[in-house]
Coordinates of C-alpha atoms in Angstrom, one line a residue:
M1 CA 122.3 116.1 74.1
I2 CA 119.0 114.3 73.0
W3 CA 118.4 113.4 76.7
S4 CA 118.7 117.1 77.8
I5 CA 116.5 118.3 75.0
A6 CA 113.8 115.7 75.8
W7 CA 113.8 116.6 79.5
K8 CA 113.4 120.3 78.7
N9 CA 110.6 119.6 76.2
V10 CA 108.7 117.9 79.0
W11 CA 108.5 121.2 80.9
R12 CA 107.7 123.5 78.0
N13 CA 104.1 123.1 78.8
K14 CA 104.2 122.7 82.6
K15 CA 100.4 122.6 83.2
R16 CA 99.8 119.8 80.7
S17 CA 102.8 117.8 81.9
L18 CA 101.8 118.2 85.5
V19 CA 98.3 116.9 84.7
V20 CA 99.8 113.7 83.2
I21 CA 102.3 113.3 86.1
V22 CA 99.6 113.7 88.7
A23 CA 97.4 111.2 86.9
V24 CA 100.2 108.7 86.8
T25 CA 101.0 109.4 90.5
L26 CA 97.4 108.8 91.6
G27 CA 97.1 105.7 89.5
I28 CA 100.2 104.2 91.0
I29 CA 99.2 105.1 94.5
A30 CA 95.8 103.4 93.9
G31 CA 97.6 100.3 92.5
V32 CA 100.1 100.1 95.4
L33 CA 97.3 100.5 98.0
L34 CA 95.0 98.0 96.3
I35 CA 97.8 95.4 96.0
G36 CA 98.8 96.1 99.6
I37 CA 95.3 95.3 100.8
V38 CA 95.1 92.1 98.7
E39 CA 98.6 91.1 99.8
G40 CA 97.8 91.8 103.4
W41 CA 94.6 89.7 103.2
T42 CA 96.4 86.9 101.5
K43 CA 99.2 86.8 104.1
Q44 CA 96.7 87.0 106.9
R45 CA 94.5 84.2 105.5
L46 CA 97.6 82.0 104.9
H47 CA 98.9 82.6 108.4
D48 CA 95.5 81.9 110.0
A49 CA 94.9 78.8 107.9
V50 CA 98.3 77.3 108.9
Y51 CA 98.6 78.5 112.6
N52 CA 94.9 78.2 113.6
E53 CA 93.3 75.6 111.4
V54 CA 95.3 73.0 109.5
S55 CA 99.1 73.4 110.3
H56 CA 101.5 72.5 107.5
I57 CA 100.8 68.8 107.3
Q58 CA 98.1 66.5 108.7
I59 CA 97.9 62.7 108.9
H60 CA 94.7 60.8 109.2
N61 CA 93.4 57.3 108.6
N62 CA 92.4 57.0 104.9
E63 CA 88.8 56.0 105.9
Y64 CA 88.5 58.7 108.5
I65 CA 88.6 61.4 105.9
K66 CA 85.6 59.8 104.2
N67 CA 83.7 58.9 107.4
E68 CA 84.7 60.5 110.7
E69 CA 83.9 57.5 112.9
I70 CA 85.5 57.2 116.4
D71 CA 87.2 53.9 115.7
L72 CA 89.1 55.1 112.5
T73 CA 92.3 56.1 114.2
V74 CA 95.8 56.7 112.7
R75 CA 97.4 53.3 112.0
N76 CA 101.1 52.4 112.6
L77 CA 101.2 55.2 115.1
D78 CA 104.5 54.3 116.7
E79 CA 106.3 54.0 113.3
I80 CA 104.8 57.3 112.1
T81 CA 105.8 59.0 115.4
R82 CA 109.4 57.9 114.9
G83 CA 109.3 59.2 111.4
I84 CA 108.0 62.6 112.5
D85 CA 110.6 62.8 115.3
S86 CA 113.4 62.2 112.8
L87 CA 112.4 65.2 110.6
K88 CA 115.0 68.0 110.7
E89 CA 112.3 70.4 109.3
L90 CA 110.0 69.8 112.3
S91 CA 108.9 72.7 114.5
G92 CA 106.1 71.1 116.4
C93 CA 103.7 68.2 116.4
V94 CA 100.5 67.3 118.2
K95 CA 98.2 64.2 118.3
R96 CA 94.5 64.9 118.6
T97 CA 91.3 63.0 119.3
K98 CA 88.6 64.4 117.1
I99 CA 84.9 63.5 117.7
I100 CA 81.7 64.9 116.4
A101 CA 79.5 65.9 119.3
M102 CA 76.4 67.8 120.5
A103 CA 76.9 70.6 122.9
N104 CA 74.0 71.7 125.2
T105 CA 73.3 74.4 127.7
P106 CA 70.0 75.1 129.5
W107 CA 69.2 77.7 126.8
A108 CA 70.4 76.2 123.5
N109 CA 72.3 73.4 121.7
T110 CA 74.6 73.1 118.7
G111 CA 76.7 70.6 116.9
V112 CA 80.4 70.8 117.4
I113 CA 83.7 69.0 116.6
I114 CA 85.4 68.3 119.9
Y115 CA 89.2 68.1 119.9
G116 CA 91.0 66.2 122.7
V117 CA 94.5 67.7 122.9
D118 CA 97.5 68.1 125.0
P119 CA 97.4 71.9 125.7
A120 CA 101.2 72.3 126.0
K121 CA 101.9 70.5 122.7
E122 CA 98.9 72.3 121.0
K123 CA 100.6 75.6 121.8
Q124 CA 103.6 74.5 119.7
V125 CA 101.5 74.0 116.7
T126 CA 98.6 76.5 116.8
E127 CA 98.0 80.0 118.0
I128 CA 94.6 79.5 119.4
Y129 CA 96.0 80.3 122.9
K130 CA 96.7 83.8 121.5
K131 CA 93.1 84.3 120.4
I132 CA 91.4 84.4 123.8
V133 CA 89.1 87.4 123.8
P134 CA 89.3 90.2 126.4
D135 CA 87.6 89.1 129.6
G136 CA 87.1 85.7 128.0
G137 CA 88.8 83.5 130.5
R138 CA 92.0 81.5 129.8
Y139 CA 93.4 78.7 127.7
L140 CA 93.2 75.0 128.5
D141 CA 95.4 73.8 131.4
N142 CA 96.4 70.2 132.1
R143 CA 96.2 70.9 135.8
E144 CA 92.5 72.0 135.7
K145 CA 89.9 69.3 135.3
G146 CA 86.7 69.5 133.3
D147 CA 87.6 72.5 131.2
I148 CA 86.4 73.2 127.7
L149 CA 87.5 76.0 125.4
I150 CA 84.9 77.3 123.0
S151 CA 84.7 80.1 120.5
D152 CA 82.9 83.4 120.6
K153 CA 80.6 82.1 117.9
T154 CA 79.8 78.9 119.8
A155 CA 79.2 80.9 122.9
E156 CA 76.7 82.9 121.0
L157 CA 74.9 79.8 119.7
L158 CA 74.8 78.3 123.2
K159 CA 73.6 81.6 124.7
L160 CA 76.7 81.9 126.8
K161 CA 77.4 85.4 125.3
Q162 CA 75.1 87.9 127.0
Y163 CA 74.8 91.7 127.0
I164 CA 74.0 93.6 130.2
V165 CA 74.3 97.3 131.0
T166 CA 75.3 98.0 134.6
D167 CA 76.4 101.0 136.6
S168 CA 80.0 100.1 136.1
I169 CA 79.5 99.9 132.3
I170 CA 77.9 103.4 132.3
E171 CA 80.8 104.8 134.2
K172 CA 83.3 103.3 131.7
L173 CA 81.3 104.8 128.9
R174 CA 81.4 108.2 130.7
G175 CA 85.1 107.8 130.8
E176 CA 85.1 107.3 127.0
K177 CA 83.5 110.7 126.6
V178 CA 80.1 109.4 125.7
P179 CA 77.6 112.3 125.9
V180 CA 75.3 112.5 128.9
A181 CA 72.2 112.5 126.6
V182 CA 73.3 109.0 125.3
L183 CA 74.0 107.7 128.8
T184 CA 70.6 108.9 130.0
K185 CA 68.8 106.9 127.3
L186 CA 71.0 103.9 128.2
E187 CA 69.6 104.0 131.7
T188 CA 66.3 102.4 130.4
L189 CA 68.3 99.3 129.5
K190 CA 70.2 99.0 132.8
D191 CA 70.4 95.5 134.4
K192 CA 68.3 93.9 131.6
R193 CA 69.9 90.7 130.2
F194 CA 70.1 90.1 126.4
R195 CA 71.2 86.7 125.3
S196 CA 72.0 87.5 121.7
P197 CA 73.6 90.4 119.8
K198 CA 70.5 90.7 117.6
D199 CA 68.2 91.3 120.7
F200 CA 70.6 93.9 122.1
R201 CA 71.0 95.7 118.8
E202 CA 67.2 95.8 118.5
A203 CA 66.9 97.3 122.0
L204 CA 69.5 99.9 121.2
R205 CA 67.8 100.8 118.0
K206 CA 64.6 101.5 119.9
E207 CA 66.3 103.9 122.2
F208 CA 68.8 105.7 119.9
G209 CA 68.7 107.5 116.6
K210 CA 70.8 106.4 113.6
K211 CA 73.5 109.0 114.2
E212 CA 73.9 108.0 117.8
L213 CA 74.0 104.3 116.9
D214 CA 76.6 104.8 114.2
R215 CA 78.8 106.8 116.5
F216 CA 78.4 104.9 119.9
G217 CA 76.6 101.7 119.1
L218 CA 79.7 99.5 118.6
L219 CA 81.4 101.0 121.7
I220 CA 78.3 100.3 123.9
T221 CA 77.9 96.8 122.5
D222 CA 81.6 96.0 123.2
E223 CA 81.4 97.3 126.8
A224 CA 78.1 95.5 127.5
L225 CA 79.3 92.1 126.4
D226 CA 79.6 89.6 129.1
Y227 CA 80.7 86.0 128.7
R228 CA 79.4 83.3 131.1
I229 CA 82.7 81.8 132.0
R230 CA 82.7 78.7 134.1
N231 CA 79.1 77.9 132.9
K232 CA 78.4 74.2 132.4
V233 CA 78.2 72.7 128.9
Q234 CA 76.9 69.2 128.4
I235 CA 78.7 67.2 125.7
T236 CA 77.1 64.2 124.0
I237 CA 79.2 61.8 121.9
S238 CA 79.0 58.1 120.9
D239 CA 81.4 55.6 122.4
M240 CA 83.2 52.8 120.6
E241 CA 80.0 50.8 120.5
G242 CA 77.9 53.6 119.2
T243 CA 76.1 54.2 122.5
P244 CA 75.4 57.9 123.3
I245 CA 77.2 59.1 126.4
Q246 CA 77.3 62.5 128.1
G247 CA 79.8 64.5 130.0
I248 CA 79.8 67.9 131.8
F249 CA 82.5 70.4 131.2
R250 CA 82.9 74.0 132.4
V251 CA 83.9 76.8 130.0
C252 CA 87.4 78.0 130.9
G253 CA 87.8 80.4 128.0
I254 CA 86.5 81.9 124.8
Y255 CA 88.6 82.3 121.7
K256 CA 87.9 84.1 118.4
T257 CA 89.7 83.7 115.1
T258 CA 89.1 85.4 111.7
N259 CA 87.2 82.4 110.4
T260 CA 83.6 82.1 111.6
G261 CA 83.2 78.7 109.9
F262 CA 86.0 77.3 112.0
D263 CA 84.9 79.0 115.2
Q264 CA 81.4 77.8 114.9
T265 CA 82.3 74.1 115.2
I266 CA 85.6 73.6 117.0
V267 CA 85.9 73.2 120.8
F268 CA 88.9 71.9 122.8
V269 CA 89.2 69.7 125.9
N270 CA 92.0 67.8 127.5
A271 CA 92.6 64.5 125.6
G272 CA 92.7 62.5 128.8
E273 CA 89.3 63.7 130.0
L274 CA 87.8 63.0 126.6
A275 CA 89.2 59.5 126.8
N276 CA 87.5 59.0 130.2
L277 CA 84.2 60.1 128.5
Y278 CA 84.3 57.6 125.6
G279 CA 85.7 54.9 127.9
G280 CA 88.8 54.0 125.9
D281 CA 91.8 52.4 127.5
D282 CA 94.1 54.6 125.5
I283 CA 93.8 58.1 124.1
L284 CA 92.6 57.8 120.5
T285 CA 94.6 59.6 117.8
H286 CA 92.5 60.6 114.8
E287 CA 94.7 63.4 113.6
I288 CA 98.4 64.3 113.7
A289 CA 99.1 68.0 113.0
I290 CA 102.7 68.9 112.1
L291 CA 104.2 72.4 112.0
L292 CA 107.4 72.9 110.1
S293 CA 110.1 75.6 110.3
N294 CA 109.6 76.5 106.7
I295 CA 106.3 76.4 104.8
D296 CA 108.2 75.7 101.6
D297 CA 109.3 72.3 103.0
A298 CA 105.7 70.9 103.2
G299 CA 105.9 69.0 99.9
I300 CA 109.3 67.5 100.7
V301 CA 108.2 66.4 104.2
K302 CA 105.0 65.0 102.8
E303 CA 107.0 62.6 100.5
K304 CA 109.1 61.6 103.5
L305 CA 106.1 60.7 105.6
R306 CA 104.3 58.9 102.9
R307 CA 107.1 56.3 102.9
V308 CA 106.2 55.3 106.5
S309 CA 102.5 56.3 106.5
G310 CA 101.1 52.9 105.4
D311 CA 97.3 53.1 105.0
N312 CA 97.2 56.7 106.3
S313 CA 96.6 59.8 104.4
V314 CA 99.3 62.6 104.4
R315 CA 98.1 66.0 103.3
T316 CA 99.7 69.4 103.1
W317 CA 98.1 72.8 103.9
K318 CA 97.5 73.4 100.2
E319 CA 95.2 70.4 100.0
M320 CA 93.4 71.2 103.3
A321 CA 93.1 75.0 102.7
P322 CA 92.8 75.4 98.9
D323 CA 91.4 78.9 99.2
A324 CA 94.6 80.2 101.0
A325 CA 96.8 78.2 98.6
M326 CA 95.1 79.6 95.5
M327 CA 95.4 83.2 96.7
N328 CA 99.0 82.7 97.6
D329 CA 99.9 81.1 94.2
F330 CA 98.0 83.6 92.1
M331 CA 99.4 86.8 93.6
I332 CA 101.3 87.5 90.3
M333 CA 98.0 87.2 88.5
Y334 CA 96.6 89.9 90.8
Y335 CA 99.6 92.1 90.1
L336 CA 99.0 91.7 86.3
I337 CA 95.3 92.3 86.5
F338 CA 95.2 95.3 88.8
I339 CA 98.4 97.1 87.6
G340 CA 97.6 96.1 84.0
I341 CA 94.2 97.9 84.1
I342 CA 95.7 101.0 85.7
M343 CA 98.6 101.1 83.2
L344 CA 96.2 100.6 80.3
A345 CA 94.1 103.6 81.4
L346 CA 97.1 105.7 82.0
A347 CA 98.6 104.8 78.6
F348 CA 95.7 106.4 76.7
G349 CA 96.2 109.6 78.7
I350 CA 99.9 109.6 77.9
I351 CA 99.3 108.9 74.2
N352 CA 96.8 111.7 73.9
T353 CA 99.1 114.2 75.6
M354 CA 102.1 113.3 73.4
L355 CA 100.0 113.4 70.2
M356 CA 98.8 116.9 71.2
A357 CA 102.5 117.8 71.8
I358 CA 103.4 116.5 68.3
L359 CA 100.6 118.5 66.7
E360 CA 101.6 121.7 68.4
R361 CA 105.3 121.2 67.4
T362 CA 104.8 120.2 63.8
K363 CA 106.6 123.2 62.4
E364 CA 109.4 122.8 65.0
L365 CA 109.9 119.1 64.2
G366 CA 109.9 119.9 60.4
M367 CA 112.7 122.5 61.0
L368 CA 114.8 120.0 63.0
M369 CA 114.5 117.5 60.2
A370 CA 115.3 120.2 57.6
I371 CA 118.5 121.2 59.3
G372 CA 119.8 117.7 59.5
M373 CA 118.4 115.8 62.6
N374 CA 117.7 112.3 61.3
R375 CA 114.5 110.4 62.0
R376 CA 116.2 108.0 64.5
R377 CA 117.0 111.0 66.8
I378 CA 113.5 112.4 66.4
F379 CA 112.1 109.0 67.3
K380 CA 114.5 108.8 70.3
M381 CA 113.6 112.3 71.5
I382 CA 109.8 111.6 71.5
M383 CA 110.3 108.3 73.2
L384 CA 112.5 109.9 75.9
E385 CA 109.9 112.6 76.5
T386 CA 107.2 110.0 77.0
I387 CA 109.4 107.9 79.3
F388 CA 110.4 111.0 81.4
L389 CA 106.8 112.0 81.7
T390 CA 105.7 108.6 82.9
V391 CA 108.7 107.8 85.2
V392 CA 108.4 111.1 87.1
G393 CA 104.8 110.3 88.0
A394 CA 105.6 106.7 88.7
V395 CA 108.5 107.5 91.1
A396 CA 106.2 109.9 93.0
G397 CA 103.4 107.4 93.0
I398 CA 105.6 104.5 94.2
L399 CA 107.1 106.6 97.0
S400 CA 103.8 108.0 98.1
G401 CA 102.1 104.6 97.8
W402 CA 104.8 103.0 99.9
A403 CA 104.6 105.7 102.6
I404 CA 100.8 105.3 102.8
T405 CA 100.9 101.5 102.8
E406 CA 103.6 101.6 105.6
A407 CA 101.4 103.9 107.7
L408 CA 98.2 101.8 107.2
G409 CA 100.3 98.6 107.7
K410 CA 100.8 99.7 111.3
T411 CA 97.3 101.0 112.1
G412 CA 95.3 98.7 109.8
I413 CA 92.1 99.3 107.8
H414 CA 88.9 98.2 109.5
F415 CA 86.1 97.2 107.2
T416 CA 83.5 97.4 110.0
G417 CA 80.4 97.3 107.8
W418 CA 81.5 94.2 106.0
G419 CA 83.4 92.5 108.9
E420 CA 80.8 89.7 109.5
G421 CA 80.8 88.8 105.8
F422 CA 84.6 88.8 105.5
E423 CA 84.9 86.6 108.6
A424 CA 82.3 84.2 107.2
I425 CA 84.8 83.3 104.5
G426 CA 87.9 83.3 106.6
F427 CA 89.2 86.9 106.1
A428 CA 89.9 89.4 108.9
A429 CA 87.7 92.5 109.1
K430 CA 90.8 94.4 109.9
V431 CA 93.5 94.2 107.3
Y432 CA 97.1 95.4 107.5
P433 CA 98.3 96.3 104.0
V434 CA 101.8 95.1 103.0
V435 CA 103.8 95.6 99.8
T436 CA 106.7 93.3 99.0
P437 CA 109.9 94.4 97.1
D438 CA 108.9 92.1 94.3
F439 CA 105.8 94.2 93.7
F440 CA 107.9 97.4 93.3
V441 CA 110.2 95.6 90.8
F442 CA 107.1 94.4 88.9
T443 CA 105.6 97.9 89.0
T444 CA 108.8 99.5 87.7
I445 CA 108.9 97.0 84.8
M446 CA 105.3 97.7 84.0
V447 CA 105.8 101.5 84.1
I448 CA 108.8 101.4 81.8
S449 CA 107.0 99.0 79.4
T450 CA 103.9 101.3 79.4
A451 CA 106.0 104.3 78.7
V452 CA 107.9 102.7 75.8
I453 CA 104.7 101.3 74.3
S454 CA 102.9 104.6 74.7
S455 CA 105.7 106.5 73.0
L456 CA 105.5 104.4 69.8
W457 CA 102.4 105.9 68.3
P458 CA 103.4 109.6 68.9
A459 CA 107.0 108.9 67.7
R460 CA 105.7 107.2 64.6
K461 CA 103.4 110.2 64.0
A462 CA 106.4 112.5 64.2
L463 CA 108.4 110.3 61.7
K464 CA 105.6 110.6 59.1
L465 CA 106.1 114.3 59.0
I466 CA 107.4 115.7 55.7
P467 CA 109.8 118.6 56.5
V468 CA 108.6 120.9 53.6
E469 CA 105.0 120.5 54.5
A470 CA 105.7 120.7 58.3
L471 CA 107.5 124.1 57.8
R472 CA 104.4 125.5 56.1
T473 CA 102.2 124.6 59.2
E474 CA 101.1 127.7 61.2

């Protein structure tokens, strides 16, 4: 009976109850969406760190980690290879040559780290082959000689990324419903070559107003982008004796990940061709990257490999990508912080509403006590009213938040204005929110706890009422 009375009491003042319910609903929606974005970013960063940058485990010569010299290769290679092949947790493995080099074109130069790889085995461990940009060529192929795979950022630094407006580009833009007035202004830039995004943006800024740039600038830039595929790149490295040597490669493709720092330095060539350049009799192995079937097995596999590693260093992804590891390990802390702040703010609103309800019903509560309702039942009734008020809003908030997150998880949220800054620290400019079942369980517990705690003060206020005095209240 107390449950029924408490539920009816919630709706005695519908306007006030609905205000609280809507506040709780909006608060929960905000919490779900915020956590969804953080969870999406965390999962994206972890995935990219493992499948683009460091794999699950890497093995190096101990001294190579301190000083990346060409002669500091992995020791006991045959024994380590047998140990890796025996792993039941193994998904893929690749041996790499890794050399610091200088890359040059006729227009610019930049320092790079050149990886000599077996393209087929590299595909088993990394997803770089999936990151080839549109119209950016192709991935490395063992059958093609002299190929080099570079990033979008490296192409920009070497001036191999140019912008040019042609008749065909203008026709494409016309097909994208770009206004004739904008296309007319674009004619002044036709067939002019710009070798950097900055120069092209400056040229657009001179021709177009702010509104036109905001609406069509990104589209025009994307369409005008042209990569100089098959252009020659001169690579300079030091051989085993420390003598500088040079080789010529042709750009076969351009890749782009979500980590500008990684992209800026890493280029790929066939390991055999790199060996021909430094003059080694055998392909040098400076790094072994291992991908496992389950990321949770990384610690166990590390211990297995340490037994046969000798003087080599065996490190897991957590040691090589501590930023991704920290975010992954501290998700529960993010839950507590974000949802805790929202629940704290909502708790004050709920307490205020219930105290007002107690004040308005002082005479009624005094009468209930006078006719025999004990204080325990009064306490229970007030607590149930508070819980009902909170839970109704929470259920609506969780369902609405889940629906919004699911929709945005398919379309993604693009932080265009901050994209360059996000990618500089390894996070994608476009995030796909995701919420796990664990979060909903956590939120439910937090909501119930908030409701119970919020009910204590109003319920205690009701218990302090003296029936005789309460009955005299007008």
